[in-house]
Amino acid sequence: DAGVTQSPTHLIKTRGQHVTLRCSPISGHKSVSWYQQVLGQGPQFIFQYYEKEERGRGNFPDRFSARQFPNYSSELNVNALLLGDSALYLCASSQPASRGTYEQYFGPGTRLTVT
Amino acid sequence: AQRVTQPEKLLSVFKGAPVELKCNYSYSGSPELFWYVQYSRQRLQLLLRHISRESIKGFTADLNKGETSFHLKKPFAQEEDSAMYYCALHTGGFKTIFGAGTRLFVKA
């Protein structure tokens, strides 16, 4: 298993455009989480999906949306891009786990630059 | 408010010296705390979790609920420990809050 994969690796968009980022979880993992990591900061939680349903959402505007497909892969969509959306977007997959044993496996990230 | 604070952006120590990376959290519930590490050109990965009370690569971390802290410690730092370390708080089953991270640099 190649682990969590994300595409594209990096991309450049213009303000006002929209973007779609993709993530494939580890085989057998049913949960996918998305994070935004701005330079110099830790990852900020955007969404978690489990069994194709949104289970958690961070403090991000409605311009951010996501979905999970029957094969558990996921897309993150961002509309009306702003310069401040420039960041590394991380995807993590996980299995349901008992308390305290939760572990997320991260992908390499997609570097988004908005000009 | 739910928050994770790592007060040091950079920590530089000599090889063989003890290391302590500080982490404080704010959470009204019962916390699930983790340390993640990112080595150069590698992915973010789990280092250890508080519930396991394990030692990974010589690192340990004890949850102190009174001080709301989860500091990461290692008695003798190695050059290969140089990396970015993130403390993380898992809340309500669906959300993980990360600190800003501490870059550890171990000098030869």
PDB file of C-alpha atoms in Angstrom:
ATOM      1  CA  ASP A   1       0.000   0.000   0.000  1.00  0.00           C
ATOM      2  CA  ALA A   2       1.401   3.395  -0.989  1.00  0.00           C
ATOM      3  CA  GLY A   3      -0.220   4.997   1.988  1.00  0.00           C
ATOM      4  CA  VAL A   4      -2.428   8.036   1.700  1.00  0.00           C
ATOM      5  CA  THR A   5      -2.099   9.657  -1.705  1.00  0.00           C
ATOM      6  CA  GLN A   6      -3.030  13.178  -2.721  1.00  0.00           C
ATOM      7  CA  SER A   7      -3.285  14.920  -6.041  1.00  0.00           C
ATOM      8  CA  PRO A   8      -2.125  17.163  -7.448  1.00  0.00           C
ATOM      9  CA  THR A   9       1.205  17.705  -5.706  1.00  0.00           C
ATOM     10  CA  HIS A  10       1.025  21.411  -6.225  1.00  0.00           C
ATOM     11  CA  LEU A  11      -0.948  23.925  -8.238  1.00  0.00           C
ATOM     12  CA  ILE A  12      -1.260  27.620  -8.846  1.00  0.00           C
ATOM     13  CA  LYS A  13      -4.620  29.346  -9.079  1.00  0.00           C
ATOM     14  CA  THR A  14      -5.838  32.912  -9.481  1.00  0.00           C
ATOM     15  CA  ARG A  15      -8.024  34.755  -6.999  1.00  0.00           C
ATOM     16  CA  GLY A  16     -11.696  34.028  -7.549  1.00  0.00           C
ATOM     17  CA  GLN A  17     -11.134  30.631  -9.136  1.00  0.00           C
ATOM     18  CA  HIS A  18     -12.127  27.340  -7.592  1.00  0.00           C
ATOM     19  CA  VAL A  19     -10.002  24.300  -6.892  1.00  0.00           C
ATOM     20  CA  THR A  20     -10.550  20.603  -6.249  1.00  0.00           C
ATOM     21  CA  LEU A  21      -8.054  18.560  -4.280  1.00  0.00           C
ATOM     22  CA  ARG A  22      -8.165  14.793  -4.118  1.00  0.00           C
ATOM     23  CA  CYS A  23      -7.239  12.200  -1.540  1.00  0.00           C
ATOM     24  CA  SER A  24      -7.155   8.410  -1.509  1.00  0.00           C
ATOM     25  CA  PRO A  25      -7.014   6.822   1.934  1.00  0.00           C
ATOM     26  CA  ILE A  26      -5.137   3.738   2.991  1.00  0.00           C
ATOM     27  CA  SER A  27      -6.962   0.619   1.888  1.00  0.00           C
ATOM     28  CA  GLY A  28      -9.529  -0.322   4.512  1.00  0.00           C
ATOM     29  CA  HIS A  29      -9.668   3.112   6.125  1.00  0.00           C
ATOM     30  CA  LYS A  30     -13.134   4.627   6.073  1.00  0.00           C
ATOM     31  CA  SER A  31     -12.399   8.031   7.560  1.00  0.00           C
ATOM     32  CA  VAL A  32     -10.725  10.978   5.867  1.00  0.00           C
ATOM     33  CA  SER A  33      -9.817  14.307   7.430  1.00  0.00           C
ATOM     34  CA  TRP A  34      -8.651  17.476   5.718  1.00  0.00           C
ATOM     35  CA  TYR A  35      -6.279  20.056   7.165  1.00  0.00           C
ATOM     36  CA  GLN A  36      -4.912  23.390   6.029  1.00  0.00           C
ATOM     37  CA  GLN A  37      -1.337  24.197   6.998  1.00  0.00           C
ATOM     38  CA  VAL A  38      -0.185  27.734   6.510  1.00  0.00           C
ATOM     39  CA  LEU A  39       3.553  28.341   6.593  1.00  0.00           C
ATOM     40  CA  GLY A  40       4.835  28.475  10.151  1.00  0.00           C
ATOM     41  CA  GLN A  41       1.691  27.043  11.709  1.00  0.00           C
ATOM     42  CA  GLY A  42       0.385  23.639  12.622  1.00  0.00           C
ATOM     43  CA  PRO A  43      -2.301  21.888  10.593  1.00  0.00           C
ATOM     44  CA  GLN A  44      -5.776  23.415  11.030  1.00  0.00           C
ATOM     45  CA  PHE A  45      -8.721  21.026  10.940  1.00  0.00           C
ATOM     46  CA  ILE A  46     -11.174  21.604   8.073  1.00  0.00           C
ATOM     47  CA  PHE A  47     -13.368  18.499   7.794  1.00  0.00           C
ATOM     48  CA  GLN A  48     -13.688  14.896   8.778  1.00  0.00           C
ATOM     49  CA  TYR A  49     -15.716  12.391   6.772  1.00  0.00           C
ATOM     50  CA  TYR A  50     -16.625   8.902   7.868  1.00  0.00           C
ATOM     51  CA  GLU A  51     -18.616   6.457   5.791  1.00  0.00           C
ATOM     52  CA  LYS A  52     -19.389   9.253   3.333  1.00  0.00           C
ATOM     53  CA  GLU A  53     -20.905  11.527   5.959  1.00  0.00           C
ATOM     54  CA  GLU A  54     -19.474  14.730   7.370  1.00  0.00           C
ATOM     55  CA  ARG A  55     -18.683  14.109  11.025  1.00  0.00           C
ATOM     56  CA  GLY A  56     -16.798  17.251  11.925  1.00  0.00           C
ATOM     57  CA  ARG A  57     -16.106  20.709  10.586  1.00  0.00           C
ATOM     58  CA  GLY A  58     -13.572  23.310  11.617  1.00  0.00           C
ATOM     59  CA  ASN A  59     -13.872  27.093  11.527  1.00  0.00           C
ATOM     60  CA  PHE A  60     -13.699  27.554   7.792  1.00  0.00           C
ATOM     61  CA  PRO A  61     -16.086  29.532   5.577  1.00  0.00           C
ATOM     62  CA  ASP A  62     -18.709  27.918   3.380  1.00  0.00           C
ATOM     63  CA  ARG A  63     -16.387  28.374   0.414  1.00  0.00           C
ATOM     64  CA  PHE A  64     -14.785  25.162   1.655  1.00  0.00           C
ATOM     65  CA  SER A  65     -16.665  21.955   1.012  1.00  0.00           C
ATOM     66  CA  ALA A  66     -15.827  18.292   0.745  1.00  0.00           C
ATOM     67  CA  ARG A  67     -17.291  14.945  -0.014  1.00  0.00           C
ATOM     68  CA  GLN A  68     -16.397  11.297   0.307  1.00  0.00           C
ATOM     69  CA  PHE A  69     -17.080   8.707  -2.326  1.00  0.00           C
ATOM     70  CA  PRO A  70     -18.221   5.066  -1.991  1.00  0.00           C
ATOM     71  CA  ASN A  71     -14.587   3.943  -2.333  1.00  0.00           C
ATOM     72  CA  TYR A  72     -13.748   6.274   0.613  1.00  0.00           C
ATOM     73  CA  SER A  73     -11.659   8.626  -1.472  1.00  0.00           C
ATOM     74  CA  SER A  74     -12.396  12.287  -0.891  1.00  0.00           C
ATOM     75  CA  GLU A  75     -12.384  15.673  -2.558  1.00  0.00           C
ATOM     76  CA  LEU A  76     -11.889  19.069  -0.994  1.00  0.00           C
ATOM     77  CA  ASN A  77     -13.355  21.964  -2.937  1.00  0.00           C
ATOM     78  CA  VAL A  78     -12.585  25.605  -2.383  1.00  0.00           C
ATOM     79  CA  ASN A  79     -14.557  28.290  -4.227  1.00  0.00           C
ATOM     80  CA  ALA A  80     -13.807  31.970  -4.778  1.00  0.00           C
ATOM     81  CA  LEU A  81     -10.168  31.550  -3.865  1.00  0.00           C
ATOM     82  CA  LEU A  82      -8.478  34.218  -1.792  1.00  0.00           C
ATOM     83  CA  LEU A  83      -4.779  34.919  -1.411  1.00  0.00           C
ATOM     84  CA  GLY A  84      -5.075  33.673   2.167  1.00  0.00           C
ATOM     85  CA  ASP A  85      -6.063  30.226   0.943  1.00  0.00           C
ATOM     86  CA  SER A  86      -2.476  29.648  -0.136  1.00  0.00           C
ATOM     87  CA  ALA A  87      -1.305  26.769   2.012  1.00  0.00           C
ATOM     88  CA  LEU A  88      -0.397  23.105   2.172  1.00  0.00           C
ATOM     89  CA  TYR A  89      -3.548  20.996   2.279  1.00  0.00           C
ATOM     90  CA  LEU A  90      -3.144  17.719   4.090  1.00  0.00           C
ATOM     91  CA  CYS A  91      -5.349  14.691   3.979  1.00  0.00           C
ATOM     92  CA  ALA A  92      -5.291  12.022   6.671  1.00  0.00           C
ATOM     93  CA  SER A  93      -7.027   8.676   6.835  1.00  0.00           C
ATOM     94  CA  SER A  94      -7.892   6.665   9.910  1.00  0.00           C
ATOM     95  CA  GLN A  95      -9.812   3.710  11.260  1.00  0.00           C
ATOM     96  CA  PRO A  96     -12.444   3.817  13.983  1.00  0.00           C
ATOM     97  CA  ALA A  97     -10.553   3.266  17.189  1.00  0.00           C
ATOM     98  CA  SER A  98     -11.143   2.960  20.880  1.00  0.00           C
ATOM     99  CA  ARG A  99     -10.527   6.011  23.010  1.00  0.00           C
ATOM    100  CA  GLY A 100      -7.005   7.242  22.950  1.00  0.00           C
ATOM    101  CA  THR A 101      -5.792   4.877  20.264  1.00  0.00           C
ATOM    102  CA  TYR A 102      -6.888   7.027  17.360  1.00  0.00           C
ATOM    103  CA  GLU A 103      -4.152   7.351  14.747  1.00  0.00           C
ATOM    104  CA  GLN A 104      -4.155   9.385  11.587  1.00  0.00           C
ATOM    105  CA  TYR A 105      -1.992   8.593   8.571  1.00  0.00           C
ATOM    106  CA  PHE A 106      -1.109  11.661   6.571  1.00  0.00           C
ATOM    107  CA  GLY A 107      -0.593  12.146   2.893  1.00  0.00           C
ATOM    108  CA  PRO A 108       2.187  14.260   1.396  1.00  0.00           C
ATOM    109  CA  GLY A 109      -0.096  17.237   0.911  1.00  0.00           C
ATOM    110  CA  THR A 110      -1.070  19.487  -1.966  1.00  0.00           C
ATOM    111  CA  ARG A 111       0.660  22.860  -2.113  1.00  0.00           C
ATOM    112  CA  LEU A 112      -1.849  25.485  -3.298  1.00  0.00           C
ATOM    113  CA  THR A 113      -0.647  28.925  -4.334  1.00  0.00           C
ATOM    114  CA  VAL A 114      -3.215  31.624  -5.050  1.00  0.00           C
ATOM    115  CA  THR A 115      -1.987  34.637  -7.005  1.00  0.00           C
TER     116      THR A 115
ATOM    117  CA  ALA B   1     -11.820  27.304  24.137  1.00  0.00           C
ATOM    118  CA  GLN B   2     -10.020  24.301  22.746  1.00  0.00           C
ATOM    119  CA  ARG B   3      -6.404  25.111  22.187  1.00  0.00           C
ATOM    120  CA  VAL B   4      -2.916  23.591  22.037  1.00  0.00           C
ATOM    121  CA  THR B   5       0.075  25.773  22.819  1.00  0.00           C
ATOM    122  CA  GLN B   6       3.672  24.976  22.007  1.00  0.00           C
ATOM    123  CA  PRO B   7       5.598  27.954  23.339  1.00  0.00           C
ATOM    124  CA  GLU B   8       8.896  27.268  21.584  1.00  0.00           C
ATOM    125  CA  LYS B   9       9.168  27.581  17.815  1.00  0.00           C
ATOM    126  CA  LEU B  10      12.764  26.388  17.863  1.00  0.00           C
ATOM    127  CA  LEU B  11      14.706  24.300  20.329  1.00  0.00           C
ATOM    128  CA  SER B  12      18.404  23.714  19.786  1.00  0.00           C
ATOM    129  CA  VAL B  13      20.356  21.217  21.911  1.00  0.00           C
ATOM    130  CA  PHE B  14      23.639  19.355  21.710  1.00  0.00           C
ATOM    131  CA  LYS B  15      23.779  15.650  21.011  1.00  0.00           C
ATOM    132  CA  GLY B  16      23.511  13.724  24.254  1.00  0.00           C
ATOM    133  CA  ALA B  17      21.738  16.521  26.091  1.00  0.00           C
ATOM    134  CA  PRO B  18      18.234  16.090  27.522  1.00  0.00           C
ATOM    135  CA  VAL B  19      15.318  17.404  25.521  1.00  0.00           C
ATOM    136  CA  GLU B  20      11.929  18.679  26.643  1.00  0.00           C
ATOM    137  CA  LEU B  21       9.394  19.992  24.147  1.00  0.00           C
ATOM    138  CA  LYS B  22       6.589  21.779  25.919  1.00  0.00           C
ATOM    139  CA  CYS B  23       2.894  21.412  25.188  1.00  0.00           C
ATOM    140  CA  ASN B  24      -0.051  22.890  27.058  1.00  0.00           C
ATOM    141  CA  TYR B  25      -3.679  22.380  26.202  1.00  0.00           C
ATOM    142  CA  SER B  26      -7.049  23.891  26.962  1.00  0.00           C
ATOM    143  CA  TYR B  27     -10.023  21.527  26.857  1.00  0.00           C
ATOM    144  CA  SER B  28     -13.031  21.116  29.114  1.00  0.00           C
ATOM    145  CA  GLY B  29     -13.484  17.402  28.453  1.00  0.00           C
ATOM    146  CA  SER B  30     -11.227  14.423  28.983  1.00  0.00           C
ATOM    147  CA  PRO B  31      -8.319  14.971  26.569  1.00  0.00           C
ATOM    148  CA  GLU B  32      -6.765  12.573  24.105  1.00  0.00           C
ATOM    149  CA  LEU B  33      -3.272  13.841  23.421  1.00  0.00           C
ATOM    150  CA  PHE B  34      -0.705  12.899  20.831  1.00  0.00           C
ATOM    151  CA  TRP B  35       2.709  13.896  19.579  1.00  0.00           C
ATOM    152  CA  TYR B  36       3.280  13.896  15.827  1.00  0.00           C
ATOM    153  CA  VAL B  37       6.676  14.283  14.152  1.00  0.00           C
ATOM    154  CA  GLN B  38       7.738  15.357  10.703  1.00  0.00           C
ATOM    155  CA  TYR B  39      11.278  14.530   9.609  1.00  0.00           C
ATOM    156  CA  SER B  40      12.842  16.365   6.701  1.00  0.00           C
ATOM    157  CA  ARG B  41      11.116  15.519   3.424  1.00  0.00           C
ATOM    158  CA  GLN B  42       8.822  13.014   5.109  1.00  0.00           C
ATOM    159  CA  ARG B  43       5.152  12.968   5.988  1.00  0.00           C
ATOM    160  CA  LEU B  44       3.657  13.922   9.267  1.00  0.00           C
ATOM    161  CA  GLN B  45       3.469  10.782  11.405  1.00  0.00           C
ATOM    162  CA  LEU B  46       2.340   9.762  14.849  1.00  0.00           C
ATOM    163  CA  LEU B  47       5.122   9.550  17.422  1.00  0.00           C
ATOM    164  CA  LEU B  48       3.216   8.607  20.546  1.00  0.00           C
ATOM    165  CA  ARG B  49      -0.157   8.824  22.291  1.00  0.00           C
ATOM    166  CA  HIS B  50      -0.727   9.553  25.948  1.00  0.00           C
ATOM    167  CA  ILE B  51      -2.983   6.600  26.626  1.00  0.00           C
ATOM    168  CA  SER B  52      -0.300   4.116  25.635  1.00  0.00           C
ATOM    169  CA  ARG B  53       2.255   5.417  28.137  1.00  0.00           C
ATOM    170  CA  GLU B  54       4.867   4.070  25.758  1.00  0.00           C
ATOM    171  CA  SER B  55       8.396   5.102  24.891  1.00  0.00           C
ATOM    172  CA  ILE B  56       9.032   5.576  21.194  1.00  0.00           C
ATOM    173  CA  LYS B  57      12.574   6.249  19.936  1.00  0.00           C
ATOM    174  CA  GLY B  58      13.447   7.088  23.538  1.00  0.00           C
ATOM    175  CA  PHE B  59      10.742   9.750  23.807  1.00  0.00           C
ATOM    176  CA  THR B  60       8.126   9.765  26.540  1.00  0.00           C
ATOM    177  CA  ALA B  61       5.285  12.120  27.377  1.00  0.00           C
ATOM    178  CA  ASP B  62       3.190  12.268  30.520  1.00  0.00           C
ATOM    179  CA  LEU B  63      -0.229  13.822  30.685  1.00  0.00           C
ATOM    180  CA  ASN B  64      -0.501  16.203  33.630  1.00  0.00           C
ATOM    181  CA  LYS B  65      -4.138  17.171  33.949  1.00  0.00           C
ATOM    182  CA  GLY B  66      -3.463  19.550  36.830  1.00  0.00           C
ATOM    183  CA  GLU B  67      -1.056  21.600  34.754  1.00  0.00           C
ATOM    184  CA  THR B  68      -2.869  20.784  31.481  1.00  0.00           C
ATOM    185  CA  SER B  69       0.435  19.785  29.972  1.00  0.00           C
ATOM    186  CA  PHE B  70       1.782  16.989  27.802  1.00  0.00           C
ATOM    187  CA  HIS B  71       5.491  17.678  27.500  1.00  0.00           C
ATOM    188  CA  LEU B  72       7.673  15.451  25.313  1.00  0.00           C
ATOM    189  CA  LYS B  73      10.960  14.333  26.834  1.00  0.00           C
ATOM    190  CA  LYS B  74      14.059  12.413  25.889  1.00  0.00           C
ATOM    191  CA  PRO B  75      17.043  11.994  28.200  1.00  0.00           C
ATOM    192  CA  PHE B  76      19.730  11.948  25.507  1.00  0.00           C
ATOM    193  CA  ALA B  77      19.081  13.672  22.189  1.00  0.00           C
ATOM    194  CA  GLN B  78      20.408  12.182  18.953  1.00  0.00           C
ATOM    195  CA  GLU B  79      21.085  13.984  15.688  1.00  0.00           C
ATOM    196  CA  GLU B  80      18.389  11.929  13.987  1.00  0.00           C
ATOM    197  CA  ASP B  81      15.836  13.458  16.375  1.00  0.00           C
ATOM    198  CA  SER B  82      16.084  16.739  14.485  1.00  0.00           C
ATOM    199  CA  ALA B  83      12.579  17.317  13.132  1.00  0.00           C
ATOM    200  CA  MET B  84       9.373  19.286  13.525  1.00  0.00           C
ATOM    201  CA  TYR B  85       7.261  18.145  16.457  1.00  0.00           C
ATOM    202  CA  TYR B  86       3.545  18.835  16.837  1.00  0.00           C
ATOM    203  CA  CYS B  87       1.420  18.303  19.903  1.00  0.00           C
ATOM    204  CA  ALA B  88      -2.188  17.443  19.073  1.00  0.00           C
ATOM    205  CA  LEU B  89      -5.465  17.259  20.981  1.00  0.00           C
ATOM    206  CA  HIS B  90      -8.216  14.961  19.723  1.00  0.00           C
ATOM    207  CA  THR B  91     -11.668  16.157  20.717  1.00  0.00           C
ATOM    208  CA  GLY B  92     -15.128  14.639  20.543  1.00  0.00           C
ATOM    209  CA  GLY B  93     -14.060  11.883  18.206  1.00  0.00           C
ATOM    210  CA  PHE B  94     -14.000  14.004  15.081  1.00  0.00           C
ATOM    211  CA  LYS B  95     -11.580  16.888  15.397  1.00  0.00           C
ATOM    212  CA  THR B  96      -7.869  17.167  16.046  1.00  0.00           C
ATOM    213  CA  ILE B  97      -6.300  20.442  17.120  1.00  0.00           C
ATOM    214  CA  PHE B  98      -2.601  20.846  16.456  1.00  0.00           C
ATOM    215  CA  GLY B  99      -0.157  23.181  18.093  1.00  0.00           C
ATOM    216  CA  ALA B 100       2.035  25.455  16.007  1.00  0.00           C
ATOM    217  CA  GLY B 101       4.937  23.041  16.291  1.00  0.00           C
ATOM    218  CA  THR B 102       8.479  23.111  17.657  1.00  0.00           C
ATOM    219  CA  ARG B 103      11.493  22.596  15.463  1.00  0.00           C
ATOM    220  CA  LEU B 104      14.094  20.553  17.278  1.00  0.00           C
ATOM    221  CA  PHE B 105      17.678  20.900  16.105  1.00  0.00           C
ATOM    222  CA  VAL B 106      20.225  18.556  17.608  1.00  0.00           C
ATOM    223  CA  LYS B 107      23.773  19.748  17.125  1.00  0.00           C
ATOM    224  CA  ALA B 108      26.722  17.382  16.832  1.00  0.00           C
TER     225      ALA B 108
END
